[in-house]
Amino acid sequence: MTRKNLLVASLSLCLLTYAAGTAQATSGIKNNWKSRYTTACATLRTAADHCLICHTVPDNGADIDNLNGYGLLLMNNNRNFAAAESADSDTDGRTNLQEIMTDCTNPGDATSPTDEATWGTMKSIYR
Ligand SMILES: [Ca+2]
Ligand SMILES: [Ca+2]
């Protein structure tokens, strides 16, 4: 193996190792989030799979430049979910925990619609 080939092989190995480490870190917090909120609605669990609970750009969880308010709060609290639950990160009038566990809305997006029927909607169907 020539010296040049050895250098190319070493650089490739370094890049692969870095990429694997980055992917592992981002899937770690996604899995931790889904483990904590096991009964969160399917819409939010899918959003978590694509990094959209904490980021504004899908599938780009390694980039902290696109964190939303909820993602920033988690980052500043060392990824402590409990510490972020009582806050209203997107200032839409609902706490992060309420959005995740009750309303099925994104805690980092003030305009996220819910796909879960509210009690008022259900009552109006049966009137
Ligand atoms: Ca909120
Ligand atoms: Ca929201």
PDB file of C-alpha atoms and ligand atoms in Angstrom:
ATOM      1  CA  MET A   1       0.000   0.000   0.000  1.00  0.00           C
ATOM      2  CA  THR A   2       1.393   3.338  -0.989  1.00  0.00           C
ATOM      3  CA  ARG A   3       1.687   6.175   1.443  1.00  0.00           C
ATOM      4  CA  LYS A   4      -1.074   8.073  -0.376  1.00  0.00           C
ATOM      5  CA  ASN A   5      -3.464   5.104  -0.197  1.00  0.00           C
ATOM      6  CA  LEU A   6      -2.726   4.684   3.494  1.00  0.00           C
ATOM      7  CA  LEU A   7      -3.564   8.344   4.084  1.00  0.00           C
ATOM      8  CA  VAL A   8      -6.848   8.061   2.149  1.00  0.00           C
ATOM      9  CA  ALA A   9      -7.790   4.907   4.061  1.00  0.00           C
ATOM     10  CA  SER A  10      -7.046   6.593   7.396  1.00  0.00           C
ATOM     11  CA  LEU A  11      -9.122   9.653   6.532  1.00  0.00           C
ATOM     12  CA  SER A  12     -12.021   7.472   5.391  1.00  0.00           C
ATOM     13  CA  LEU A  13     -11.937   5.539   8.648  1.00  0.00           C
ATOM     14  CA  CYS A  14     -11.963   8.795  10.628  1.00  0.00           C
ATOM     15  CA  LEU A  15     -15.003  10.071   8.691  1.00  0.00           C
ATOM     16  CA  LEU A  16     -16.897   6.812   9.148  1.00  0.00           C
ATOM     17  CA  THR A  17     -16.168   6.793  12.873  1.00  0.00           C
ATOM     18  CA  TYR A  18     -17.337  10.418  13.201  1.00  0.00           C
ATOM     19  CA  ALA A  19     -20.538   9.767  11.223  1.00  0.00           C
ATOM     20  CA  ALA A  20     -21.384   6.705  13.311  1.00  0.00           C
ATOM     21  CA  GLY A  21     -20.852   8.656  16.536  1.00  0.00           C
ATOM     22  CA  THR A  22     -23.087  11.513  15.378  1.00  0.00           C
ATOM     23  CA  ALA A  23     -25.920   9.206  14.348  1.00  0.00           C
ATOM     24  CA  GLN A  24     -25.697   7.355  17.635  1.00  0.00           C
ATOM     25  CA  ALA A  25     -25.978  10.573  19.673  1.00  0.00           C
ATOM     26  CA  THR A  26     -29.050  11.834  17.851  1.00  0.00           C
ATOM     27  CA  SER A  27     -30.890   8.515  17.862  1.00  0.00           C
ATOM     28  CA  GLY A  28     -30.084   8.284  21.582  1.00  0.00           C
ATOM     29  CA  ILE A  29     -32.106  11.361  22.536  1.00  0.00           C
ATOM     30  CA  LYS A  30     -34.919  10.380  20.155  1.00  0.00           C
ATOM     31  CA  ASN A  31     -35.151   6.966  21.784  1.00  0.00           C
ATOM     32  CA  ASN A  32     -34.932   8.487  25.274  1.00  0.00           C
ATOM     33  CA  TRP A  33     -37.755  10.894  24.426  1.00  0.00           C
ATOM     34  CA  LYS A  34     -39.930   8.068  23.072  1.00  0.00           C
ATOM     35  CA  SER A  35     -39.165   5.927  26.132  1.00  0.00           C
ATOM     36  CA  ARG A  36     -40.209   8.711  28.497  1.00  0.00           C
ATOM     37  CA  TYR A  37     -43.408   9.550  26.587  1.00  0.00           C
ATOM     38  CA  THR A  38     -44.535   6.058  25.639  1.00  0.00           C
ATOM     39  CA  THR A  39     -48.195   7.082  25.350  1.00  0.00           C
ATOM     40  CA  ALA A  40     -47.578  10.198  23.247  1.00  0.00           C
ATOM     41  CA  CYS A  41     -49.690  10.199  20.085  1.00  0.00           C
ATOM     42  CA  ALA A  42     -48.425   8.620  16.880  1.00  0.00           C
ATOM     43  CA  THR A  43     -48.026  12.022  15.220  1.00  0.00           C
ATOM     44  CA  LEU A  44     -45.509  13.172  17.824  1.00  0.00           C
ATOM     45  CA  ARG A  45     -43.695   9.825  17.896  1.00  0.00           C
ATOM     46  CA  THR A  46     -43.272  10.047  14.127  1.00  0.00           C
ATOM     47  CA  ALA A  47     -42.105  13.659  14.480  1.00  0.00           C
ATOM     48  CA  ALA A  48     -39.537  12.439  17.018  1.00  0.00           C
ATOM     49  CA  ASP A  49     -38.294   9.856  14.520  1.00  0.00           C
ATOM     50  CA  HIS A  50     -37.567  12.739  12.132  1.00  0.00           C
ATOM     51  CA  CYS A  51     -36.043  15.042  14.815  1.00  0.00           C
ATOM     52  CA  LEU A  52     -38.975  17.481  14.514  1.00  0.00           C
ATOM     53  CA  ILE A  53     -39.801  17.617  18.225  1.00  0.00           C
ATOM     54  CA  CYS A  54     -36.604  19.627  18.838  1.00  0.00           C
ATOM     55  CA  HIS A  55     -35.531  20.805  15.374  1.00  0.00           C
ATOM     56  CA  THR A  56     -37.128  22.855  12.590  1.00  0.00           C
ATOM     57  CA  VAL A  57     -35.478  20.836   9.811  1.00  0.00           C
ATOM     58  CA  PRO A  58     -36.423  17.142   9.438  1.00  0.00           C
ATOM     59  CA  ASP A  59     -33.796  14.432   9.834  1.00  0.00           C
ATOM     60  CA  ASN A  60     -31.140  16.962  10.757  1.00  0.00           C
ATOM     61  CA  GLY A  61     -30.788  16.236  14.447  1.00  0.00           C
ATOM     62  CA  ALA A  62     -27.040  16.670  14.509  1.00  0.00           C
ATOM     63  CA  ASP A  63     -27.333  20.396  13.684  1.00  0.00           C
ATOM     64  CA  ILE A  64     -27.958  22.537  16.760  1.00  0.00           C
ATOM     65  CA  ASP A  65     -28.445  25.655  14.613  1.00  0.00           C
ATOM     66  CA  ASN A  66     -32.024  24.615  13.800  1.00  0.00           C
ATOM     67  CA  LEU A  67     -33.227  23.830  17.341  1.00  0.00           C
ATOM     68  CA  ASN A  68     -36.690  25.148  18.213  1.00  0.00           C
ATOM     69  CA  GLY A  69     -37.542  26.576  21.656  1.00  0.00           C
ATOM     70  CA  TYR A  70     -38.175  23.139  23.155  1.00  0.00           C
ATOM     71  CA  GLY A  71     -34.909  21.794  21.745  1.00  0.00           C
ATOM     72  CA  LEU A  72     -32.991  24.773  23.102  1.00  0.00           C
ATOM     73  CA  LEU A  73     -34.531  24.273  26.534  1.00  0.00           C
ATOM     74  CA  LEU A  74     -33.561  20.592  26.531  1.00  0.00           C
ATOM     75  CA  MET A  75     -30.039  21.423  25.401  1.00  0.00           C
ATOM     76  CA  ASN A  76     -29.675  24.033  28.150  1.00  0.00           C
ATOM     77  CA  ASN A  77     -30.961  21.519  30.736  1.00  0.00           C
ATOM     78  CA  ASN A  78     -28.603  18.723  29.679  1.00  0.00           C
ATOM     79  CA  ARG A  79     -31.463  16.851  27.983  1.00  0.00           C
ATOM     80  CA  ASN A  80     -33.455  16.641  31.211  1.00  0.00           C
ATOM     81  CA  PHE A  81     -37.004  16.052  29.981  1.00  0.00           C
ATOM     82  CA  ALA A  82     -38.597  16.484  33.424  1.00  0.00           C
ATOM     83  CA  ALA A  83     -37.019  19.925  33.814  1.00  0.00           C
ATOM     84  CA  ALA A  84     -38.642  21.042  30.555  1.00  0.00           C
ATOM     85  CA  GLU A  85     -42.143  19.694  31.160  1.00  0.00           C
ATOM     86  CA  SER A  86     -43.674  22.618  33.048  1.00  0.00           C
ATOM     87  CA  ALA A  87     -42.343  25.256  30.640  1.00  0.00           C
ATOM     88  CA  ASP A  88     -44.207  26.603  27.612  1.00  0.00           C
ATOM     89  CA  SER A  89     -41.320  26.666  25.143  1.00  0.00           C
ATOM     90  CA  ASP A  90     -43.286  27.947  22.152  1.00  0.00           C
ATOM     91  CA  THR A  91     -45.484  30.345  24.188  1.00  0.00           C
ATOM     92  CA  ASP A  92     -48.739  28.981  22.775  1.00  0.00           C
ATOM     93  CA  GLY A  93     -50.348  28.857  26.222  1.00  0.00           C
ATOM     94  CA  ARG A  94     -49.844  25.122  26.781  1.00  0.00           C
ATOM     95  CA  THR A  95     -47.046  23.527  28.774  1.00  0.00           C
ATOM     96  CA  ASN A  96     -44.652  21.168  27.033  1.00  0.00           C
ATOM     97  CA  LEU A  97     -46.020  18.197  28.990  1.00  0.00           C
ATOM     98  CA  GLN A  98     -49.624  19.112  28.138  1.00  0.00           C
ATOM     99  CA  GLU A  99     -48.755  19.330  24.462  1.00  0.00           C
ATOM    100  CA  ILE A 100     -46.914  16.008  24.468  1.00  0.00           C
ATOM    101  CA  MET A 101     -49.250  13.931  26.633  1.00  0.00           C
ATOM    102  CA  THR A 102     -52.682  15.519  26.174  1.00  0.00           C
ATOM    103  CA  ASP A 103     -52.987  17.786  23.163  1.00  0.00           C
ATOM    104  CA  CYS A 104     -50.815  15.939  20.618  1.00  0.00           C
ATOM    105  CA  THR A 105     -49.168  19.181  19.525  1.00  0.00           C
ATOM    106  CA  ASN A 106     -45.517  20.010  19.107  1.00  0.00           C
ATOM    107  CA  PRO A 107     -44.004  21.651  22.212  1.00  0.00           C
ATOM    108  CA  GLY A 108     -41.566  23.560  20.019  1.00  0.00           C
ATOM    109  CA  ASP A 109     -44.057  24.849  17.439  1.00  0.00           C
ATOM    110  CA  ALA A 110     -46.737  27.389  18.363  1.00  0.00           C
ATOM    111  CA  THR A 111     -48.637  26.694  15.141  1.00  0.00           C
ATOM    112  CA  SER A 112     -48.680  22.892  15.308  1.00  0.00           C
ATOM    113  CA  PRO A 113     -52.208  21.599  14.867  1.00  0.00           C
ATOM    114  CA  THR A 114     -53.592  18.703  16.832  1.00  0.00           C
ATOM    115  CA  ASP A 115     -54.892  15.573  15.126  1.00  0.00           C
ATOM    116  CA  GLU A 116     -56.564  14.307  18.250  1.00  0.00           C
ATOM    117  CA  ALA A 117     -60.269  14.994  18.648  1.00  0.00           C
ATOM    118  CA  THR A 118     -61.013  17.248  21.597  1.00  0.00           C
ATOM    119  CA  TRP A 119     -63.802  16.461  24.030  1.00  0.00           C
ATOM    120  CA  GLY A 120     -65.819  19.309  22.495  1.00  0.00           C
ATOM    121  CA  THR A 121     -65.400  17.807  19.023  1.00  0.00           C
ATOM    122  CA  MET A 122     -66.488  14.377  20.209  1.00  0.00           C
ATOM    123  CA  LYS A 123     -69.569  15.777  21.967  1.00  0.00           C
ATOM    124  CA  SER A 124     -70.600  17.700  18.838  1.00  0.00           C
ATOM    125  CA  ILE A 125     -70.504  14.473  16.787  1.00  0.00           C
ATOM    126  CA  TYR A 126     -73.071  12.767  19.044  1.00  0.00           C
ATOM    127  CA  ARG A 127     -75.505  15.660  19.435  1.00  0.00           C
TER     128      ARG A 127
HETATM  129 CA    CA B   1     -46.509  25.301  24.366  1.00  0.00          CA
HETATM  130 CA    CA B   2     -47.162  23.940  20.481  1.00  0.00          CA
END
